[in-house]
XYZ file of C-alpha atoms in Angstrom:
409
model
C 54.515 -96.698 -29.313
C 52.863 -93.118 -30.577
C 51.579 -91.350 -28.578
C 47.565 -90.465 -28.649
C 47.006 -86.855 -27.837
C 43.599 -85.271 -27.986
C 42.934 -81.460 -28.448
C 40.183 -79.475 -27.563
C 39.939 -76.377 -29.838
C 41.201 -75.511 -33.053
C 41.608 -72.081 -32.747
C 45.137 -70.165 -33.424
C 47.067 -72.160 -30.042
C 45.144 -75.560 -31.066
C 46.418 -75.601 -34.483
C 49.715 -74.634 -33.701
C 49.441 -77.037 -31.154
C 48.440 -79.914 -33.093
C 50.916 -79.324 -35.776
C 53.785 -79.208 -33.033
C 52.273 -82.016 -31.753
C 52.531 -84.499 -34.711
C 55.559 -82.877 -36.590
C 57.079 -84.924 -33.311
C 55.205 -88.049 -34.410
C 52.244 -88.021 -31.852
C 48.935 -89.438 -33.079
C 46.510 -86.195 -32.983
C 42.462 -85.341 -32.817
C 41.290 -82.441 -32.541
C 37.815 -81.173 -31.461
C 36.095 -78.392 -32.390
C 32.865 -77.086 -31.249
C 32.735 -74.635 -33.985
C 31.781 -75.237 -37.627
C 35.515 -74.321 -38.970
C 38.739 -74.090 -37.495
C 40.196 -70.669 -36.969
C 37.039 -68.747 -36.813
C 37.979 -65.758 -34.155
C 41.853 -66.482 -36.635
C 40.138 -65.573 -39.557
C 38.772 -61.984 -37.507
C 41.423 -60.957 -36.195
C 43.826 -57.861 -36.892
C 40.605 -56.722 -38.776
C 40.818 -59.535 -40.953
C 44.541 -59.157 -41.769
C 46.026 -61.052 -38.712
C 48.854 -59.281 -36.852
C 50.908 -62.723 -36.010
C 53.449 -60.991 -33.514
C 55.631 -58.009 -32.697
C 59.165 -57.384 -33.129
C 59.433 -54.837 -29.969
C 58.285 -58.093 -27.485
C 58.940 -57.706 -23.606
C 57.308 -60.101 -20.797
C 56.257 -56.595 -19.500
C 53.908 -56.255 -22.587
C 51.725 -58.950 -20.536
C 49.546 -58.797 -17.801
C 51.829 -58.178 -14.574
C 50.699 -61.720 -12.849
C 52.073 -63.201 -16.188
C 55.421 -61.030 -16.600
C 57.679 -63.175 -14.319
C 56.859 -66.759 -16.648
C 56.786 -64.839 -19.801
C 60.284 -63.788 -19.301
C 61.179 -67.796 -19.294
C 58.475 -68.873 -22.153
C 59.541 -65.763 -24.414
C 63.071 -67.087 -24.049
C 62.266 -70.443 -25.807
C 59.690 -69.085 -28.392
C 60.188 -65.689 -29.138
C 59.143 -63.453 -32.168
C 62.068 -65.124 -34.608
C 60.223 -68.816 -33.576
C 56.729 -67.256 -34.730
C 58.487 -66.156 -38.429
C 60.449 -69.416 -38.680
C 56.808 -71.671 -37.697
C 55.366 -69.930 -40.300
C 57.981 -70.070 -42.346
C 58.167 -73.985 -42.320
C 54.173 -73.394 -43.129
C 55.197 -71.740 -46.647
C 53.815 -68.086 -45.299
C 55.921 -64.948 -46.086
C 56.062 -62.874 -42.819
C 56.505 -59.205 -43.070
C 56.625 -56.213 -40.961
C 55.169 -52.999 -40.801
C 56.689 -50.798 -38.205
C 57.580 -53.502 -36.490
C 53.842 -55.234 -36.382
C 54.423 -58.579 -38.288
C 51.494 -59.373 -40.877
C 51.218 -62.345 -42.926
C 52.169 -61.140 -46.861
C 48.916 -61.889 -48.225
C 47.372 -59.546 -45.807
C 44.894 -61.903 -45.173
C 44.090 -63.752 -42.210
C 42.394 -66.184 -43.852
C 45.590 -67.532 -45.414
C 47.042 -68.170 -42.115
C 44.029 -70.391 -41.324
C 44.046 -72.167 -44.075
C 47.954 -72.589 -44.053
C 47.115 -73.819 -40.290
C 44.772 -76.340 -41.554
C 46.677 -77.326 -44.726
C 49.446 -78.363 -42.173
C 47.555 -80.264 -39.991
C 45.533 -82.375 -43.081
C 49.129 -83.022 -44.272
C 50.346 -84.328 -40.863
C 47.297 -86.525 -40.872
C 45.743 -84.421 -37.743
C 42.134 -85.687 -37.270
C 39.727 -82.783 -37.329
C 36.041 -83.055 -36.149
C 33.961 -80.089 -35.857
C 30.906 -79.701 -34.227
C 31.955 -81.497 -31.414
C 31.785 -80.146 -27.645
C 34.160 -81.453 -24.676
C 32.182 -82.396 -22.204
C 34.167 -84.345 -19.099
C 37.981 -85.776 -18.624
C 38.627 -88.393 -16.575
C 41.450 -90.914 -15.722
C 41.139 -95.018 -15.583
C 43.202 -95.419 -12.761
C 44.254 -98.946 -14.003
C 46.344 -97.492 -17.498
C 46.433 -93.904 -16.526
C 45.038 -93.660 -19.652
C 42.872 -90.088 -19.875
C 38.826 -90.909 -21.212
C 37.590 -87.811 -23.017
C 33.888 -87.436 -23.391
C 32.228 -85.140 -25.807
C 28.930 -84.126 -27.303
C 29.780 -86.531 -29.887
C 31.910 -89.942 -29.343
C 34.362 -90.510 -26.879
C 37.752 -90.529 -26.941
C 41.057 -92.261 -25.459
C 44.526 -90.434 -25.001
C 47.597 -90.822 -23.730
C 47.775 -86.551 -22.719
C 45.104 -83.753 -23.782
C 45.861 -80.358 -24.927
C 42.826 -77.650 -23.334
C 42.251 -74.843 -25.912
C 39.187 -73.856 -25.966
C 39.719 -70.295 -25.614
C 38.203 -67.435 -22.528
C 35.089 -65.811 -23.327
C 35.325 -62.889 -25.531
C 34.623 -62.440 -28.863
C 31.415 -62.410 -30.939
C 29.062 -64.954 -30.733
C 29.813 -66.609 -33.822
C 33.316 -67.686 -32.131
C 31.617 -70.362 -29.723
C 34.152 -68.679 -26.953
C 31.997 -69.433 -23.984
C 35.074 -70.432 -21.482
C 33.964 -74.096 -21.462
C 37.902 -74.894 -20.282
C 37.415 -73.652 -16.773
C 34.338 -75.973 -16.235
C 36.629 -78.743 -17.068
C 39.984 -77.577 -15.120
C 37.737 -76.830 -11.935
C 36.648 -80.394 -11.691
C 40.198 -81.033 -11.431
C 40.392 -78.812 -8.494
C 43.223 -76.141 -10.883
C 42.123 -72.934 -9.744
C 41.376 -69.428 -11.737
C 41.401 -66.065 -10.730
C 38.765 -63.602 -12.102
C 37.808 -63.675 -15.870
C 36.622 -59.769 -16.743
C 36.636 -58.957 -20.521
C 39.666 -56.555 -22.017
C 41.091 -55.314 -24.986
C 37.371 -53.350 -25.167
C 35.953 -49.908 -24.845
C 35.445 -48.312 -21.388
C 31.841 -47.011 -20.945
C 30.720 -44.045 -19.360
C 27.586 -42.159 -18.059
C 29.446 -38.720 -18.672
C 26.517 -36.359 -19.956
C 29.059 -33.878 -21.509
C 30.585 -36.528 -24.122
C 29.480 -35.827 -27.747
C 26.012 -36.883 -28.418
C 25.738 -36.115 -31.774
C 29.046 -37.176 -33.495
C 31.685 -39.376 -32.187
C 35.865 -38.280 -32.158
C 38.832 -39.567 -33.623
C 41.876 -37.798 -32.495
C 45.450 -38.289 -31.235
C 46.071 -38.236 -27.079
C 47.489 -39.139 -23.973
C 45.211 -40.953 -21.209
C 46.077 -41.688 -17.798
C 44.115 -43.945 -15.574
C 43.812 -43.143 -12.071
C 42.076 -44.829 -9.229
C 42.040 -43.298 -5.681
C 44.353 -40.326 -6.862
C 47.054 -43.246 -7.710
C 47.910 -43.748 -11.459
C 47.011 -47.113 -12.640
C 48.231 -47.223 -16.383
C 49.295 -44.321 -18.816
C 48.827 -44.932 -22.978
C 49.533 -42.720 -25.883
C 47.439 -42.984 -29.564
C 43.985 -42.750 -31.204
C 41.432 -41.849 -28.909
C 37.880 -42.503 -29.861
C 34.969 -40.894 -27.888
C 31.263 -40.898 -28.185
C 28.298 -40.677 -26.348
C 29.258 -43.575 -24.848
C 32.482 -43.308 -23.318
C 35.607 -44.045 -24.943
C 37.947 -46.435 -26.903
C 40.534 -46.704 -29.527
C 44.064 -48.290 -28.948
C 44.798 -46.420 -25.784
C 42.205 -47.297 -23.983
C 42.194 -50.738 -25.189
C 45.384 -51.382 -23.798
C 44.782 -50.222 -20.520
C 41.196 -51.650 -20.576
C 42.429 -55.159 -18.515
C 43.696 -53.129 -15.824
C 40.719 -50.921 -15.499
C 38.402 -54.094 -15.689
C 40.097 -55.237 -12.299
C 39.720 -51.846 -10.159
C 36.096 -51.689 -11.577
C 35.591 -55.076 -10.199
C 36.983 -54.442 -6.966
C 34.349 -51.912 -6.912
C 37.112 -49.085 -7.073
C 36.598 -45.725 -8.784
C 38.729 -44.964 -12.272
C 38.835 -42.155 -14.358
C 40.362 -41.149 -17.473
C 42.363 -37.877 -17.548
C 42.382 -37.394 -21.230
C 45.789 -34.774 -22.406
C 44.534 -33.880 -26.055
C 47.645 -32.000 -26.645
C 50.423 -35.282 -25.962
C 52.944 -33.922 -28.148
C 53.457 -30.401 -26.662
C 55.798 -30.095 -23.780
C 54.537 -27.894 -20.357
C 56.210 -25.089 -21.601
C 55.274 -25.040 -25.227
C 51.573 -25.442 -24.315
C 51.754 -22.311 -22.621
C 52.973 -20.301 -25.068
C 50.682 -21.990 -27.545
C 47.520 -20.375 -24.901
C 49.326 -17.038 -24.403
C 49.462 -16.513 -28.375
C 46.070 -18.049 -29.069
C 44.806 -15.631 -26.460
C 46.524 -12.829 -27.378
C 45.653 -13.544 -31.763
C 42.068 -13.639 -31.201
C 41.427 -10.534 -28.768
C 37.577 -9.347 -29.929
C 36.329 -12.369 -30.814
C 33.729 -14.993 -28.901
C 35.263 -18.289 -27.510
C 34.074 -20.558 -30.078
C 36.088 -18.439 -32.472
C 39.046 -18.505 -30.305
C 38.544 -22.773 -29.668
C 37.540 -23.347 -33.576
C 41.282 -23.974 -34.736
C 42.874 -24.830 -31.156
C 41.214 -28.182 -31.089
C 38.212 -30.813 -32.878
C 34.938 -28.838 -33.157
C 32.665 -31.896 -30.449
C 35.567 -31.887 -27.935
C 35.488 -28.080 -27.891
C 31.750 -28.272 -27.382
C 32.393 -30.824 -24.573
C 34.853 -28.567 -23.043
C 32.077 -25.671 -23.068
C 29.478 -27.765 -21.410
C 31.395 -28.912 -18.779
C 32.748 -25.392 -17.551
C 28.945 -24.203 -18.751
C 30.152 -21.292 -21.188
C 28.175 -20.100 -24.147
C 31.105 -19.934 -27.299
C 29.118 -16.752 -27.880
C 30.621 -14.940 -25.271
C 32.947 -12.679 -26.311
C 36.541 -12.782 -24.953
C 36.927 -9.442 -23.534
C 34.281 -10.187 -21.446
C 35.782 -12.578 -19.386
C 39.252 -12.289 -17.416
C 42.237 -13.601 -18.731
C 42.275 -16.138 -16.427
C 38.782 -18.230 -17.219
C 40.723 -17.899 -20.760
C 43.462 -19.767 -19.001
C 41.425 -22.196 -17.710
C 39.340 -23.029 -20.727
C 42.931 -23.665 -23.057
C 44.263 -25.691 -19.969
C 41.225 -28.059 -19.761
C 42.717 -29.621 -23.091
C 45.434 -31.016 -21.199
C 43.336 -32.604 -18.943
C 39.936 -33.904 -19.513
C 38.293 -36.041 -16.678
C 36.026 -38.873 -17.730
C 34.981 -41.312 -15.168
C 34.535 -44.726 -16.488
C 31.319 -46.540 -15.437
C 32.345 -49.995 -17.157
C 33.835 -51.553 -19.470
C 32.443 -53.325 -22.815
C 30.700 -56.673 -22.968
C 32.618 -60.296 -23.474
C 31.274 -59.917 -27.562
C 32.918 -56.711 -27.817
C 36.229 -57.587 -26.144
C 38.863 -59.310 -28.134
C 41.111 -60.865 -24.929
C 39.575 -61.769 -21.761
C 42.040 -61.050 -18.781
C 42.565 -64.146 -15.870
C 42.121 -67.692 -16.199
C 43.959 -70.849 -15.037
C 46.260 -69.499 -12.644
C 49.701 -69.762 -13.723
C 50.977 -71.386 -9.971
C 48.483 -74.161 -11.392
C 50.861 -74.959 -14.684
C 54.538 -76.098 -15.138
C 57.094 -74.514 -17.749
C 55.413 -77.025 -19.957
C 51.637 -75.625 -19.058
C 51.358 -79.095 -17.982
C 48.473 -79.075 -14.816
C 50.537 -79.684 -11.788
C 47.188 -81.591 -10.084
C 46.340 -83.517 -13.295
C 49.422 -84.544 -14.971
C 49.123 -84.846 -18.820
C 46.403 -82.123 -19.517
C 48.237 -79.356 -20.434
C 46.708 -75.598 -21.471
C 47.434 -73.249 -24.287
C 46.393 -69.762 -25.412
C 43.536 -67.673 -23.881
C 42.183 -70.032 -21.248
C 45.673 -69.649 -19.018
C 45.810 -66.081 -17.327
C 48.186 -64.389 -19.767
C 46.866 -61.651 -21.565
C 48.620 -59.206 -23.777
C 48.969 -55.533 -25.386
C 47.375 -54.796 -28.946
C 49.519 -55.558 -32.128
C 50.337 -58.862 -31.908
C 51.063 -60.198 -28.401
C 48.315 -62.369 -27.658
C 49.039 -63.979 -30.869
C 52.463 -64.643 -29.790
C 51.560 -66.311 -26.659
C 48.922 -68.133 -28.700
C 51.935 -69.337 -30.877
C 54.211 -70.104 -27.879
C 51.806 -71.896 -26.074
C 50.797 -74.100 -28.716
C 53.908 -75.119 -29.503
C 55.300 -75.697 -25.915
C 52.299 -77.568 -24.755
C 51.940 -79.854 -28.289
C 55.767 -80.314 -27.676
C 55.359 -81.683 -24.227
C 52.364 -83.675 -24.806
C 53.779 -85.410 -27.713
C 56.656 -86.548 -25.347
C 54.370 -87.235 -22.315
C-alpha cells in the first residue's frame, strides 16, 4: 500500500525531502505557510545559492552536533549533494572549493526543486499553517491539523525551519511548538551567522571598514573561537565572515550572561618577528613627522583614527615628541584591538539560528524517539553550520535521510 507522508515546509530540506520521499514511491503533501516554496532558497548565498563545500568536516558544525555529523556526513556527503542535483538536471560547479549552481542563480535551484516535485506528483499547498499532530490510537494513523484542512498520514516530515531570517521568510520556529507537545526537548534557540554589536564609543562613527584580519574571541581570559577574513566594522560593532562564523558561539556565552570580547590582529599575515621590523622601519622612515603621518600608510585611515582615540593622542603630535616607546605601543595596538561585544544581531538579521530539537531526541533517521514517525529535517534540529555552504548541506542531508525513512515507515 503507499505510503501517505505529510510535510510541513517547503523550504530547501522540505523539497529535498519530498522529492526523496516520492522518488521511493510514497504519496506526498506538502504545506507551506509561505506564498512560494523556497523563499529564504531563493536569498540565499546573496541570491546565488552556495549548495555545499568540498572541504566538509563534522567539525565545521556546532560542537553538540560534531559527534552525529560524523555518521550523517558519511551517508550524504558533498558528492550526494552534486549527484541530487545532478539527477535534478543542475550543473554544479566550484569556486575555490564553494559549490554554486552554474546558472549562478538561486532561483534556478528553486525552481529545479519545484519542477521535481510537480513531476513526482508532490501535492503543494501554500498558505497553509500546521497547527497540531496527533495520533488515533486505534490505526496509529498520525491526524495533521492546519490553518486550512486537515490531513491524514501514515509519517510526517517537520521542516518548518528556526527563526532567523527576514520577515518575508515566515521563519517564526512554529516546529518547536509542535515537538514540545510531544514532550522532545530543545536546548536554547539564540540567532547566529549575524553581526556582533557593540557599545564601543571609539568604533568609526562616520564611515564603516572593510579590511582583512584575524579575531579571537575570548571570554574570562579563555579563548572561545579564533577566525581569519573580511572584517567589517562600524559604529555599531562588527561583522563580516569572521565574525559570522564565530557569532553562534558568542551568542551562547552572551546568554549565559558571560563577558566576550573581540581581540581584533589587523596585521594576520605578518609573523611576530616581521611585525617588528615592519614598526622599527616605519619608526625609523618617518622621524620629523606627526603620528597621523607616520599611521597614514601603516594601516586604513578610520581604524587609525580609532586607534588614536582610544590611547587619546592628537595625530598632530609630532614624533620626536614622544619616546620611542608610546611609538611602540601605538604600531603594536594593530595587532591587537579589544572590542567588547554587547550582543549579537536580531533573528531578521541572522541567517542560521543555533539549538533546536536536541539531537538525544532523534534517531540516525531524525525519526523522534518519543513520537515514532515524525521525523525532523534542516534548521529546526540543533545542527548549525560554518558560512559557504554547510548549512545547506545538512539541509540536503537531512531531507533526504528523513524523506528516505518516512517513505519506508
Amino acid at each position: 500500500m503507499q505510503k501517505k507522508v505529510l510535510i510541513a515546509g517547503a523550504g530547501a530540506s522540505g523539497m529535498c525531502a519530498a522529492i526523496v520521499c516520492a522518488r521511493a514511491g510514497a504519496l506526498v503533501t506538502v504545506i507551506e505557510k509561505s506564498d512560494y516554496a523556497g523563499k529564504k532558497l531563493s536569498m540565499t548565498g546573496n541570491g546565488r545559492c552556495n549548495l555545499s563545500n568540498e572541504e566538509m568536516r563534522a567539525e565545521d558544525y556546532n560542537i553538540r552536533a560534531v559527534p552525529r555529523m560524523k555518521k550523517w556526513l558519511a551517508r550524504f556527503g558533498t558528492e550526494d549533494t552534486v549527484a541530487f542535483f545532478r539527477s535534478l538536471g543542475m550543473i554544479v560547479r566550484s569556486e575555490d572549493g564553494y559549490l554554486y549552481p552554474y546558472s549562478g542563480q538561486a532561483m534556478s535551484v528553486t525552481d529545479l526543486l519545484q519542477g521535481e516535485m510537480k513531476r513526482l506528483g508532490v501535492s503543494l499547498i501554500l498558505h497553509t499553517q500546521l497547527k497540531e499532530i496527533s495520533r488515533d490510537q486505534e490505526t496509529g494513523t498520525l491526524l495533521i491539523r492546519t490553518s486550512g484542512e486537515s490531513y491524514q498520514a501514515d509519517a510526517v516530515i517537520l521542516a518548518t525551519g528556526g527563526m532567523s531570517g527576514p520577515k518575508a521568510t515566515a521563519s517564526t520556529g512554529d516546529g518547536y511548538y509542535i515537538a514540545g507537545r510531544f514532550g522532545i526537548a530543545s536546548t536554547k534557540r539564540l540567532p547566529a551567522l549575524v553581526q556582533l554589536l557593540s557599545r564601543d564609543e571609539t568604533l568609526p562613527q562616520e564611515a564603516g571598514v572593510r579590511m582583512e584580519a584575524a579575531v579571537t574571541f575570548r571570554s574570562q581570559g579563555q579563548e572561545i573561537a579564533r577566525e581569519e577574513g573580511e572584517l567589517q566594522i562600524t559604529a555599531h560593532g562588527i561583522s563580516g565572515i569572521p565574525v559570522m562564523q564565530a557569532s553562534g558561539i558568542v551568542a551562547e556565552y552572551l546568554a549565559e550572561g558571560k563577558k566576550v570580547t573581540a581581540e581584533i590582529d589587523f596585521f594576520p599575515g605578518y609573523p611576530e618577528d616581521e611585525f617588528e621590523r615592519m614598526i622599527q622601519e616605519m619608526t625609523e622612515l618617518r622621524a620629523g613627522a606627526s603620528v597621523a603621518d607616520l599611521l597614514e600608510g601603516f594601516c586604513n585611515v578610520h581604524v587609525n583614527q580609532m586607534i588614536l582615540k582610544r590611547l587619546k593622542m592628537d595625530g598632530r603630535t609630532l614624533l620626536q615628541d614622544i619616546p620611542d616607546r608610546k611609538r611602540r605601543e601605538i604600531l603594536r595596538s594593530y595587532r591587537c584591538t579589544s572590542v567588547e561585544i554587547s550582543e549579537t544581531g536580531n533573528y531578521q538579521q541572522s541567517q542560521v539560528t543555533t539549538g533546536g530539537i536536541c539531537l538525544e531526541e532523534l534517531t540516525d533517521e531524525l525519526e523522534a524517539v518519543k513520537a515514532p514517525g515524525i521525523f525532523f529535517a534542516g534548521e529546526l534540529a540543533d545542527v548549525d553550520g560554518r558560512c559557504g555552504g554547510y548549512n545547506l548541506q545538512w539541509a540536503w542531508m537531512s531531507g533526504t535521510i528523513a524523506g528516505r525513512a518516512a517513505a519506508e515507515w
